[in-house]
Coordinates of C-alpha atoms and ligand atoms in Angstrom, one line a residue:
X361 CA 28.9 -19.3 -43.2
X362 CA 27.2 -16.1 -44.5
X363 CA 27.3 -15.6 -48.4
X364 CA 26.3 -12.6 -50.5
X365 CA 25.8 -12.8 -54.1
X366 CA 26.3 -10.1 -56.2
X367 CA 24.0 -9.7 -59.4
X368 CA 20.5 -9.9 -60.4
X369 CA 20.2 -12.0 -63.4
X370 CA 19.4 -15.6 -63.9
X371 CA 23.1 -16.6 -63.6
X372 CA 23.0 -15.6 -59.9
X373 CA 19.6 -16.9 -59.5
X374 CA 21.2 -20.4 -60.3
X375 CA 24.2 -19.3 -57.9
X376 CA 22.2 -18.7 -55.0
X377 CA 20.1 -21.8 -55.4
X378 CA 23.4 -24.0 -55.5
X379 CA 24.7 -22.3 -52.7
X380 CA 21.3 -22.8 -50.2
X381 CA 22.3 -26.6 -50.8
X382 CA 25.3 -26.2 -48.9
X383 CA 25.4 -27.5 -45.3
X384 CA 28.2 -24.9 -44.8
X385 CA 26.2 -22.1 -45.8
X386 CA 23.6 -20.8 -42.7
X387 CA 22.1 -17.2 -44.5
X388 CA 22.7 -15.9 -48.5
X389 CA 22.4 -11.7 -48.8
X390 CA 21.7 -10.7 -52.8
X391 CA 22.8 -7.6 -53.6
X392 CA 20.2 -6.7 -55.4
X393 CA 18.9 -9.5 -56.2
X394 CA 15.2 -10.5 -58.0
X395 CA 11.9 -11.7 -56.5
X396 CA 13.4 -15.6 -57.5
X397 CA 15.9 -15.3 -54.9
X398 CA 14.2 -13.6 -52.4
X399 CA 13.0 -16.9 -51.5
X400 CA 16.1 -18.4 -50.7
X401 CA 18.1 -15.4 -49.9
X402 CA 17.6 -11.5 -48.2
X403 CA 17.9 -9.1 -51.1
X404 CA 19.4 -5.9 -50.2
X405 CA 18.9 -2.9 -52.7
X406 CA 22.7 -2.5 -53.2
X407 CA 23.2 -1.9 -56.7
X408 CA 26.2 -4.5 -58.6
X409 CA 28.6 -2.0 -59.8
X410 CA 28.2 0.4 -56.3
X411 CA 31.5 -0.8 -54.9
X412 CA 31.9 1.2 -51.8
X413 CA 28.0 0.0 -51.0
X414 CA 28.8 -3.3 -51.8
X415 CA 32.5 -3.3 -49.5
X416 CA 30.1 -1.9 -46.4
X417 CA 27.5 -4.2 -46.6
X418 CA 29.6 -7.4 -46.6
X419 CA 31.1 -5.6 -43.6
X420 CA 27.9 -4.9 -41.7
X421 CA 26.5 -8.2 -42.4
X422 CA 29.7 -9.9 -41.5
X423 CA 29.7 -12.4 -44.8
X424 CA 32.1 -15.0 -44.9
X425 CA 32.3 -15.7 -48.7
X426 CA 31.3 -12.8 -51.4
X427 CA 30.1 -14.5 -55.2
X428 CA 30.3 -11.7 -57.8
X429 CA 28.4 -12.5 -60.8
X430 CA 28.6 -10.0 -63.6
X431 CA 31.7 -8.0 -65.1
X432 CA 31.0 -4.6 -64.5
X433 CA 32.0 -4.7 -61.1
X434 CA 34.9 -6.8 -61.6
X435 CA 36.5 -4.4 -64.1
X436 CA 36.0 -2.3 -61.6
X437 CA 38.1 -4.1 -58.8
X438 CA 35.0 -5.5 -56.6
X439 CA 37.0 -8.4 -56.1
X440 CA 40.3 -7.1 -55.3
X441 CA 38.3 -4.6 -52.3
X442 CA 36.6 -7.3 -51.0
X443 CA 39.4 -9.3 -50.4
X444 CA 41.6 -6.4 -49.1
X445 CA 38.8 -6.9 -46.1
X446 CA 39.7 -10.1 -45.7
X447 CA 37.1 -12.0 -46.9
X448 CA 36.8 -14.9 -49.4
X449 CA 35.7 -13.6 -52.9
X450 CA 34.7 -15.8 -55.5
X451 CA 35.5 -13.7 -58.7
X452 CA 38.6 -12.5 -61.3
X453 CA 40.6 -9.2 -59.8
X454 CA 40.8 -6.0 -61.8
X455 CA 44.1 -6.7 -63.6
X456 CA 42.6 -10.6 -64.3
X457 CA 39.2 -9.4 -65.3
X458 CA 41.1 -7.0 -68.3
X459 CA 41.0 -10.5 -69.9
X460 CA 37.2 -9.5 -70.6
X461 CA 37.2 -6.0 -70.0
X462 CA 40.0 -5.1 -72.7
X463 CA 39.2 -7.0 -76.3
X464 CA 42.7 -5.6 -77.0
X465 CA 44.5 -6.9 -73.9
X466 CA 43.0 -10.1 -74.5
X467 CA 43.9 -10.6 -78.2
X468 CA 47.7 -9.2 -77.7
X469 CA 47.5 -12.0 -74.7
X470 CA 46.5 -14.7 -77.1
X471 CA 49.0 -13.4 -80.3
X472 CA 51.6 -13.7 -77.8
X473 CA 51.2 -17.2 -76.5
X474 CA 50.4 -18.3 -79.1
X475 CA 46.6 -19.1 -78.8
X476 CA 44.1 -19.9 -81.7
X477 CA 41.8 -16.8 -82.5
X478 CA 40.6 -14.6 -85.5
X479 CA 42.9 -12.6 -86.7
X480 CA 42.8 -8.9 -86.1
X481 CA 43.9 -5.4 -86.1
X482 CA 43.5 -2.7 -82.8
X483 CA 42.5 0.8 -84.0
X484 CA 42.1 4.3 -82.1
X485 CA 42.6 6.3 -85.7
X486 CA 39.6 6.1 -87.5
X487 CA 41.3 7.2 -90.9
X488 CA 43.8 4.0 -90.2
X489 CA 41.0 1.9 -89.5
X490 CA 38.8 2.7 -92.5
X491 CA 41.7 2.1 -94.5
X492 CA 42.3 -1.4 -92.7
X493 CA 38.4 -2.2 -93.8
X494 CA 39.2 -1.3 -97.4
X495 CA 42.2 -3.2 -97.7
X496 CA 40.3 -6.4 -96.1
X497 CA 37.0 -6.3 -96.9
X498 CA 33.8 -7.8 -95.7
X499 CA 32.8 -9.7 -94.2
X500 CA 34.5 -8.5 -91.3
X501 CA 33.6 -8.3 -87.6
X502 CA 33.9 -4.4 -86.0
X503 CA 34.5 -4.3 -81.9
X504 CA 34.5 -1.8 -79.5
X505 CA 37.1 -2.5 -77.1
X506 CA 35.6 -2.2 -73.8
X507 CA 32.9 -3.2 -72.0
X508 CA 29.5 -2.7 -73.8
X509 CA 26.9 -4.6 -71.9
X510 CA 27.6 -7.7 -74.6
X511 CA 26.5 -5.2 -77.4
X512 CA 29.5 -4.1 -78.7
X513 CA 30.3 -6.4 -81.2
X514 CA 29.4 -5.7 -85.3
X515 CA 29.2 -8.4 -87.5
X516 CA 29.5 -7.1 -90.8
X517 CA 29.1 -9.2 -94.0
X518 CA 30.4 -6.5 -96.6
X519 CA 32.7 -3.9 -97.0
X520 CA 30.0 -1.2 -96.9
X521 CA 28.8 -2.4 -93.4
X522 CA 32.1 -2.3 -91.6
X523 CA 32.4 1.2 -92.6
X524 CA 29.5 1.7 -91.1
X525 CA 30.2 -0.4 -87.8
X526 CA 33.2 1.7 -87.6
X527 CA 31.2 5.2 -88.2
X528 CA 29.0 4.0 -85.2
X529 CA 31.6 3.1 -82.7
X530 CA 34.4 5.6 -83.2
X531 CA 32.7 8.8 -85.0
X532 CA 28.5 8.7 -83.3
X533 CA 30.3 7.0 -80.2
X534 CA 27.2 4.3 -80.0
X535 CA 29.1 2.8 -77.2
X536 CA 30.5 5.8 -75.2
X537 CA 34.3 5.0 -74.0
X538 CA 33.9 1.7 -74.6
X539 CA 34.7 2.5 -78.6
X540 CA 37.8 4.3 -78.3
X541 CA 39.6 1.6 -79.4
X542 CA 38.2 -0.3 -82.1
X543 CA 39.4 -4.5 -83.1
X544 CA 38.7 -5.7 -86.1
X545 CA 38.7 -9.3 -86.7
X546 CA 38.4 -11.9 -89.1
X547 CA 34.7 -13.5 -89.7
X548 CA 34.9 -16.8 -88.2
X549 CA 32.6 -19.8 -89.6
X550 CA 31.8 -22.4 -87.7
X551 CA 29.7 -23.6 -84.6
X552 CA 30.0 -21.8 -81.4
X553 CA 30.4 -23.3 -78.2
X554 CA 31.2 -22.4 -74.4
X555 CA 34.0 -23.8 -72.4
X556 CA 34.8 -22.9 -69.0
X557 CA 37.2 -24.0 -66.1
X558 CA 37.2 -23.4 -62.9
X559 CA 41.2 -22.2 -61.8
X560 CA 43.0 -20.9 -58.9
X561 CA 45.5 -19.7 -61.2
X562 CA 47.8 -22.9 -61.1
X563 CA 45.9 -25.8 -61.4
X564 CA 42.6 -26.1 -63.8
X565 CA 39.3 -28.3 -63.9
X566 CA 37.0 -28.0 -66.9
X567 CA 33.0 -27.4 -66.4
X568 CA 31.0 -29.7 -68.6
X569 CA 30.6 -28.4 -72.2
X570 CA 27.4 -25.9 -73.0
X571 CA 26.1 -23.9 -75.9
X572 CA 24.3 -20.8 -75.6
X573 CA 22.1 -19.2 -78.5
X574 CA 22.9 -15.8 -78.7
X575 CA 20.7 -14.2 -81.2
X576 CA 16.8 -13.0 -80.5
X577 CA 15.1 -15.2 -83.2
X578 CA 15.5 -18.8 -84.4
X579 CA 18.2 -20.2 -87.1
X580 CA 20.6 -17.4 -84.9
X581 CA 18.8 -14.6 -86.7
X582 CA 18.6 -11.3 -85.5
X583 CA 20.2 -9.2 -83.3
X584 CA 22.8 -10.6 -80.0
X585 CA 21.3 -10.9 -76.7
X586 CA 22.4 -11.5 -73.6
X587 CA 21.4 -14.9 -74.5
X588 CA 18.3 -16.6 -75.3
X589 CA 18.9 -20.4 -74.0
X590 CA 21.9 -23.0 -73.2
X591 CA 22.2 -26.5 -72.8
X592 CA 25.0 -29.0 -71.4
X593 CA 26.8 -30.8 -72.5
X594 CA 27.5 -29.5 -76.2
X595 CA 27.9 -32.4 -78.3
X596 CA 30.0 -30.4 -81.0
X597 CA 32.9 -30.7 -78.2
X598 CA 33.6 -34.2 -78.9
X599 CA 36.1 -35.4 -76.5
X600 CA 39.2 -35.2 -79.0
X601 CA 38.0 -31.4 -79.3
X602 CA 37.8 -31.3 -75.7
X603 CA 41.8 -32.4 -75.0
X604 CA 42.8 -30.0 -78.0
X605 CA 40.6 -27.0 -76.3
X606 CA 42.6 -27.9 -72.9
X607 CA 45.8 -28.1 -74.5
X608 CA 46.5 -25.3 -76.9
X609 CA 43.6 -22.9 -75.2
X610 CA 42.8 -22.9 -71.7
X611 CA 45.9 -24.3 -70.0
X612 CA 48.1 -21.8 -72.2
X613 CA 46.0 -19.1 -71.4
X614 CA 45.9 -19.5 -67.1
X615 CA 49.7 -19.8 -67.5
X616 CA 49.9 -16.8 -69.3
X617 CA 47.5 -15.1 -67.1
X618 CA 50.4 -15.7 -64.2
X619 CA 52.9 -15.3 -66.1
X620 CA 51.8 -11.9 -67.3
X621 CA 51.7 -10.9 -63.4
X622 CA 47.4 -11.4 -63.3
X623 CA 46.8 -14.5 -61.7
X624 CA 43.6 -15.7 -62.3
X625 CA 41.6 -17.2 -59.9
X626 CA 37.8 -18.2 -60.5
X627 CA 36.1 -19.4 -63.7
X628 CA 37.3 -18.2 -67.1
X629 CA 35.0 -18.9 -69.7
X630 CA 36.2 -19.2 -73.3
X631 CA 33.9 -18.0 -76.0
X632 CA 35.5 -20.9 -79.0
X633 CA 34.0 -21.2 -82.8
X634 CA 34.6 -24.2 -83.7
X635 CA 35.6 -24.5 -87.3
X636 CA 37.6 -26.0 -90.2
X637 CA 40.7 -24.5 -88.6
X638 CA 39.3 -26.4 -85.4
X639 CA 38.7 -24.0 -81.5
X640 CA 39.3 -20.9 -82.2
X641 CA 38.4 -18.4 -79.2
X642 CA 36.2 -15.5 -79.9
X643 CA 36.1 -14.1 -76.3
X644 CA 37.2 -14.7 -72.8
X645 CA 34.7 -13.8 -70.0
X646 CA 35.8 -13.5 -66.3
X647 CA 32.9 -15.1 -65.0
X648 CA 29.9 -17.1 -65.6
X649 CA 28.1 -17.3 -68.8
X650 CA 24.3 -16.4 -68.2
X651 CA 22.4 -18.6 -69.5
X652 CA 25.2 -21.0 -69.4
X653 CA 25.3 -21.0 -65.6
X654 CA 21.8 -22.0 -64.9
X655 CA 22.4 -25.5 -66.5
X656 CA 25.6 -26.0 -65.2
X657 CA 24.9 -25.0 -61.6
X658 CA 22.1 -28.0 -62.0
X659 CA 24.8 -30.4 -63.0
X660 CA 26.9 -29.8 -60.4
X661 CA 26.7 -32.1 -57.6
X662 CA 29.6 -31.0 -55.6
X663 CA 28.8 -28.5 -52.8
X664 CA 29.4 -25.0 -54.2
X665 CA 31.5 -23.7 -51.3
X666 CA 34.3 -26.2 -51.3
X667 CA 34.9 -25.7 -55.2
X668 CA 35.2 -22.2 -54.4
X669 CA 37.2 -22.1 -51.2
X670 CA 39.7 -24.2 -53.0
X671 CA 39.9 -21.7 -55.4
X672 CA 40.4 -18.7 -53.2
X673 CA 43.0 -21.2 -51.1
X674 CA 44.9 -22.1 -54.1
X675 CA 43.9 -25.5 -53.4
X676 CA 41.6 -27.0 -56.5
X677 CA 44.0 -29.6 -57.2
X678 CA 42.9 -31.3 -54.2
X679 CA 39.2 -31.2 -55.2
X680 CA 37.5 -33.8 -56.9
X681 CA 34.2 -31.7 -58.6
X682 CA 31.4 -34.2 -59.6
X683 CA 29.0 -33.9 -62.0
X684 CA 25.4 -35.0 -62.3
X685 CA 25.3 -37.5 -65.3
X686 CA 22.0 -36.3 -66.7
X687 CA 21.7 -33.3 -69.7
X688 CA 20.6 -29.6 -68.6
X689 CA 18.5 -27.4 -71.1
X690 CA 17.5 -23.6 -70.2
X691 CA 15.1 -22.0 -71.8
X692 CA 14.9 -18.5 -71.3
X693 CA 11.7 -16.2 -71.4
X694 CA 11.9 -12.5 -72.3
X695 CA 9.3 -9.9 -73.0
X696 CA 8.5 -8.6 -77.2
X697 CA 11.0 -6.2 -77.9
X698 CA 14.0 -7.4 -76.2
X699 CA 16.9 -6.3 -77.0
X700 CA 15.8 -3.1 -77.8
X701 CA 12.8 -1.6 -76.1
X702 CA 10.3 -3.3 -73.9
X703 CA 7.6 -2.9 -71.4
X704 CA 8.0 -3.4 -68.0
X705 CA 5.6 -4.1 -64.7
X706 CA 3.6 -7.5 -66.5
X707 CA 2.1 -9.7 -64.4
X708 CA 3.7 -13.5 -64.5
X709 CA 1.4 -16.2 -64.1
X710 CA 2.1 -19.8 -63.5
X711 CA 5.6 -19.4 -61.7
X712 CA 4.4 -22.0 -59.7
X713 CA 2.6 -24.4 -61.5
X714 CA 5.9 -24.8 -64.3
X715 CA 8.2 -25.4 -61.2
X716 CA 6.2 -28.2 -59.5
X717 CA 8.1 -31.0 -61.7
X718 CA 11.4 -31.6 -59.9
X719 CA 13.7 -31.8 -62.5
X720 CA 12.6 -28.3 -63.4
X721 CA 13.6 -25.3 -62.1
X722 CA 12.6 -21.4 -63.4
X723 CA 15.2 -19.3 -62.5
X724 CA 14.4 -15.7 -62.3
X725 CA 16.5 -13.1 -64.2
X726 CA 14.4 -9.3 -64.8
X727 CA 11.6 -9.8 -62.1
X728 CA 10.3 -8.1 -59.2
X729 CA 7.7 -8.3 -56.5
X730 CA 5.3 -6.2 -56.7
X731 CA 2.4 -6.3 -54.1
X732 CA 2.9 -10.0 -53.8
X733 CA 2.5 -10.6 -57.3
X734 CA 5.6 -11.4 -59.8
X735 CA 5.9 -8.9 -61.9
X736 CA 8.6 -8.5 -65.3
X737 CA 11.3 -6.2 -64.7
X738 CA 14.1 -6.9 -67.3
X739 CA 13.8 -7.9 -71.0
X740 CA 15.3 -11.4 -69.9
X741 CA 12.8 -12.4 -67.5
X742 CA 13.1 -16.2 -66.7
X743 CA 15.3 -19.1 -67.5
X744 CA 13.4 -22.4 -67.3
X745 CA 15.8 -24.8 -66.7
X746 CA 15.4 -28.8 -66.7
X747 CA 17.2 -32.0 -66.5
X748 CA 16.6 -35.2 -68.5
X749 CA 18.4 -38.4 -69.7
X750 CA 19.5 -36.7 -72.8
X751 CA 19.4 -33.4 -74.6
X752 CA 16.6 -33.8 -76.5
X753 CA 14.6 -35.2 -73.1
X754 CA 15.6 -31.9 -70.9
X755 CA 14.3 -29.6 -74.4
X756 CA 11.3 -31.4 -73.9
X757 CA 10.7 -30.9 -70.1
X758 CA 11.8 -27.3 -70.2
X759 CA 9.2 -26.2 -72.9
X760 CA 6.6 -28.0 -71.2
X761 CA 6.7 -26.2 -67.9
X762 CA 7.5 -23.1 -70.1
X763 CA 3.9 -23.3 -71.3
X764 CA 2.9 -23.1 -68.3
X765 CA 4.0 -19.6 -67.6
X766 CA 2.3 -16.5 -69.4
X767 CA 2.7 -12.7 -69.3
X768 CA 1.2 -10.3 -71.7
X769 CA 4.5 -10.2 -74.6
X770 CA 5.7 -13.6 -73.5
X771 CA 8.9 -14.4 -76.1
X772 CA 10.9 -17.1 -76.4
X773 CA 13.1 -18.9 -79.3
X774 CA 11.4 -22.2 -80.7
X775 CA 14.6 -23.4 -81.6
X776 CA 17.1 -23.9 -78.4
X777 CA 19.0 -27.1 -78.1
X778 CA 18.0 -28.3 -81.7
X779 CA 22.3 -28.2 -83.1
X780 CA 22.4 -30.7 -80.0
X781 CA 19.4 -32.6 -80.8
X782 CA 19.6 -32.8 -84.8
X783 CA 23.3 -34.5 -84.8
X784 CA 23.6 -38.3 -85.0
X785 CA 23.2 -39.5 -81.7
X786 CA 19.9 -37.3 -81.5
X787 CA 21.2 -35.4 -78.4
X788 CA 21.9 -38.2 -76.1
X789 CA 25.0 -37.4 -73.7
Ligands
LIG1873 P1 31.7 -11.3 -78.1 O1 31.1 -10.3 -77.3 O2 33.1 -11.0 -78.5 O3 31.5 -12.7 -77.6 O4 30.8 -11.4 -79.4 C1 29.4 -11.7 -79.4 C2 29.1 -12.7 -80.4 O5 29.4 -12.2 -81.7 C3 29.8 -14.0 -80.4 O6 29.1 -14.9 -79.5 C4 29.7 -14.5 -81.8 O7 28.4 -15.0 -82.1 C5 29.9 -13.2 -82.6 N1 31.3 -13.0 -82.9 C6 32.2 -12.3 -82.3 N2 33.4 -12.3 -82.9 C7 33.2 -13.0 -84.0 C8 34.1 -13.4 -85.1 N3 35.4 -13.0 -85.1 N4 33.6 -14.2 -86.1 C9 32.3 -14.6 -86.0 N5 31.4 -14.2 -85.1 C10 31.9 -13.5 -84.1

């Protein structure tokens, strides 16, 4: 079968790779793509959130199966057009991908049924929502409620900061439309951790466990990323966590999903702190984490298709998804100055040299050809991803080849995997 991939980043990367294992799978198209997957796959300059480009090109191609990666286009009902040309998608419709692209559909969701998050107030006055702050006080966390490329959310530790937070999003409009809503939630404490399932709206199956490490410098200092590193499985999801986390989380929340009229099919991801008052979810994302993906596509031993065909079919309770046993680190390498400003067109060296160990692969996220050399294109420019008997072994493997690779502004966090590595039982699965 023919397979595009929508997306550019690392997560897709990961995607693609997994899918070129398939037998079933003959030619991948990446729309757009990066220079990592042009090896495996044709990129085609399509842009991810150009959905009449994308709708013609899966048409002209003839593709069989469409993989949309990121949110954007999701929101924007990529999914839902795709499928109207009968086509199998992998990925949330519109009305199922609000569960991500509206903060305030998704916490109304969860007050409803019932399901463990921060507690929280929706704003579009500003006067009502100042007055919220002051009545609460810090430390308090300030959201805009739509999409904002992940940098929407304001964690404020006093008072004085969420009126600020609140000046930026709603009055100087830092995140366009996005902010004219505001939520403002409860600070949660705790340890964070991903969980997603893979669901064709009935029946679920749970990914292994991962963490990602969202802040730019180590000790979770700094400001949010995109995501600077993951690892599987996430030991602080102890297998008595892990029921609980099924229970009164993810089942609740699929059933809601079709209850509420939005079946959701493909993988949900819960964002979960997990605290004194035990999982508590922060977010819901309609798709793939990224970094999270890259280690968990390496896990994965079942084909890539059949999991998703299921899906589309309403047939995953039929599958049986297998797992490697072995851990999965990802390390990923961005350029100085990420997430704010950063130079762009630096030669890569050693692409090849850090991926010659097979346990290792180096996923490409902002990269580009550029007269046969690699070049950086993104501030998140590589996820080196390995395997290993335990946590602590695939750290080790991933830094090593990471070594390997240099570019003028080179940055990465010293620090990933270490919450896995540091508890008793020193990382081991
Ligand atoms: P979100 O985009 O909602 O996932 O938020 C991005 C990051 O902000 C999360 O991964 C957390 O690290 C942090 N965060 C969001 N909401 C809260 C909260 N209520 N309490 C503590 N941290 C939060």
């Amino acid at each position: 079968m023919k397979v595009l991939v929508i997306g550019s980043g690392g997560r897709e990367h990961s995607l693609v790779w997994k899918l070129a294992q398939s037998p079933r799978v003959e030619k991948i198209y990446a729309a757009p793509g990066n220079a990592g997957m042009a090896a495996l796959a044709e990129c085609v300059a399509v842009g991810a959130e150009d959905i009449e480009g994308l709708v013609k090109l899966a048409a002209e191609k003839a593709v069989d199966l469409a993989v949309v990666g990121p949110e954007a286009p999701l929101t924007m009902g990529l999914a839902d057009r795709l499928a109207e040309t009968g086509i199998m998608v992998s990925g949330a419709s519109r009305k199922a991908a609000r569960i991500e692209g509206s903060k305030s559909f998704a916490k109304d969701l969860m007050e409803r049924y019932g399901i463990p998050t921060a507690e929280y107030e929706v704003f579009d006055d500003y006067d009502q929502a100042r007055a919220y702050v002051g009545k609460k006080g810090g430390p308090l966390v300030v959201k805009a409620d739509g999409l904002a490329m992940g940098k929407g959310v304001l964690l404020c530790q006093t008072t004085e900061e969420a009126l600020d937070a609140l000046d930026q999003v709603m009055k100087d409009r830092a995140f366009g439309a996005a902010g004219d809503k505001v939520i403002i939630e409860e600070f949660l404490q705790g340890e964070e951790a991903s969980f997603l399932v893979f669901t064709d709206g009935k029946s679920i199956q749970p990914l292994p466990t991962t963490q990602d490490h969202k802040a730019i410098f180590d000790g979770d200092q700094g400001l949010n990323t995109g995501g600077m590193g993951a690892y599987s499985p996430a030991p602080v999801v102890t297998p008595a966590l892990h029921d609980e986390i099924m229970d009164k989380i993810m089942r609740p929340v699929v059933k809601a999903m079709e209850t509420e009229g939005s079946l959701y099919q493909g993988v949900l991801y819960a964002g979960l702190m997990i605290g004194e008052k035990g999982p508590q979810v922060i977010e819901f994302n309609a798709r793939h984490g990224d970094p999270e993906c890259q280690p968990l596509m390496m896990r994965l031993k079942t084909d890539l298709v059949d999991i998703l065909e299921a899906i589309a079919k309403g047939r995953l309770s039929e599958m049986k998804i297998e797992w490697h046993d072995s851990a999965c680190l990802c390390l990923v390498l961005a350029t100085e100055g990420y997430p704010g400003s950063y130079e762009k067109g630096l030669v890569i060296e050693g692409l090849g040299e850090a991926g010659s160990n097979e346990d290792v692969v180096v996923f490409h996220a902002g990269t580009r050809d550029k007269d046969g050399k690699i070049v950086t294109s993104g501030g998140r420019v590589l996820g080196v991803t390995a395997l290993g008997n335990s946590v602590a072994q695939a750290r080790d493997r991933a830094y090593q080849a990471a070594e390997l690779i240099t570019w003028t502004g080179k940055y990465n966090r010293t620090d990933i995997g270490m919450k896995a590595v540091n508890r008793p039982g020193g990382g081991m699965k």
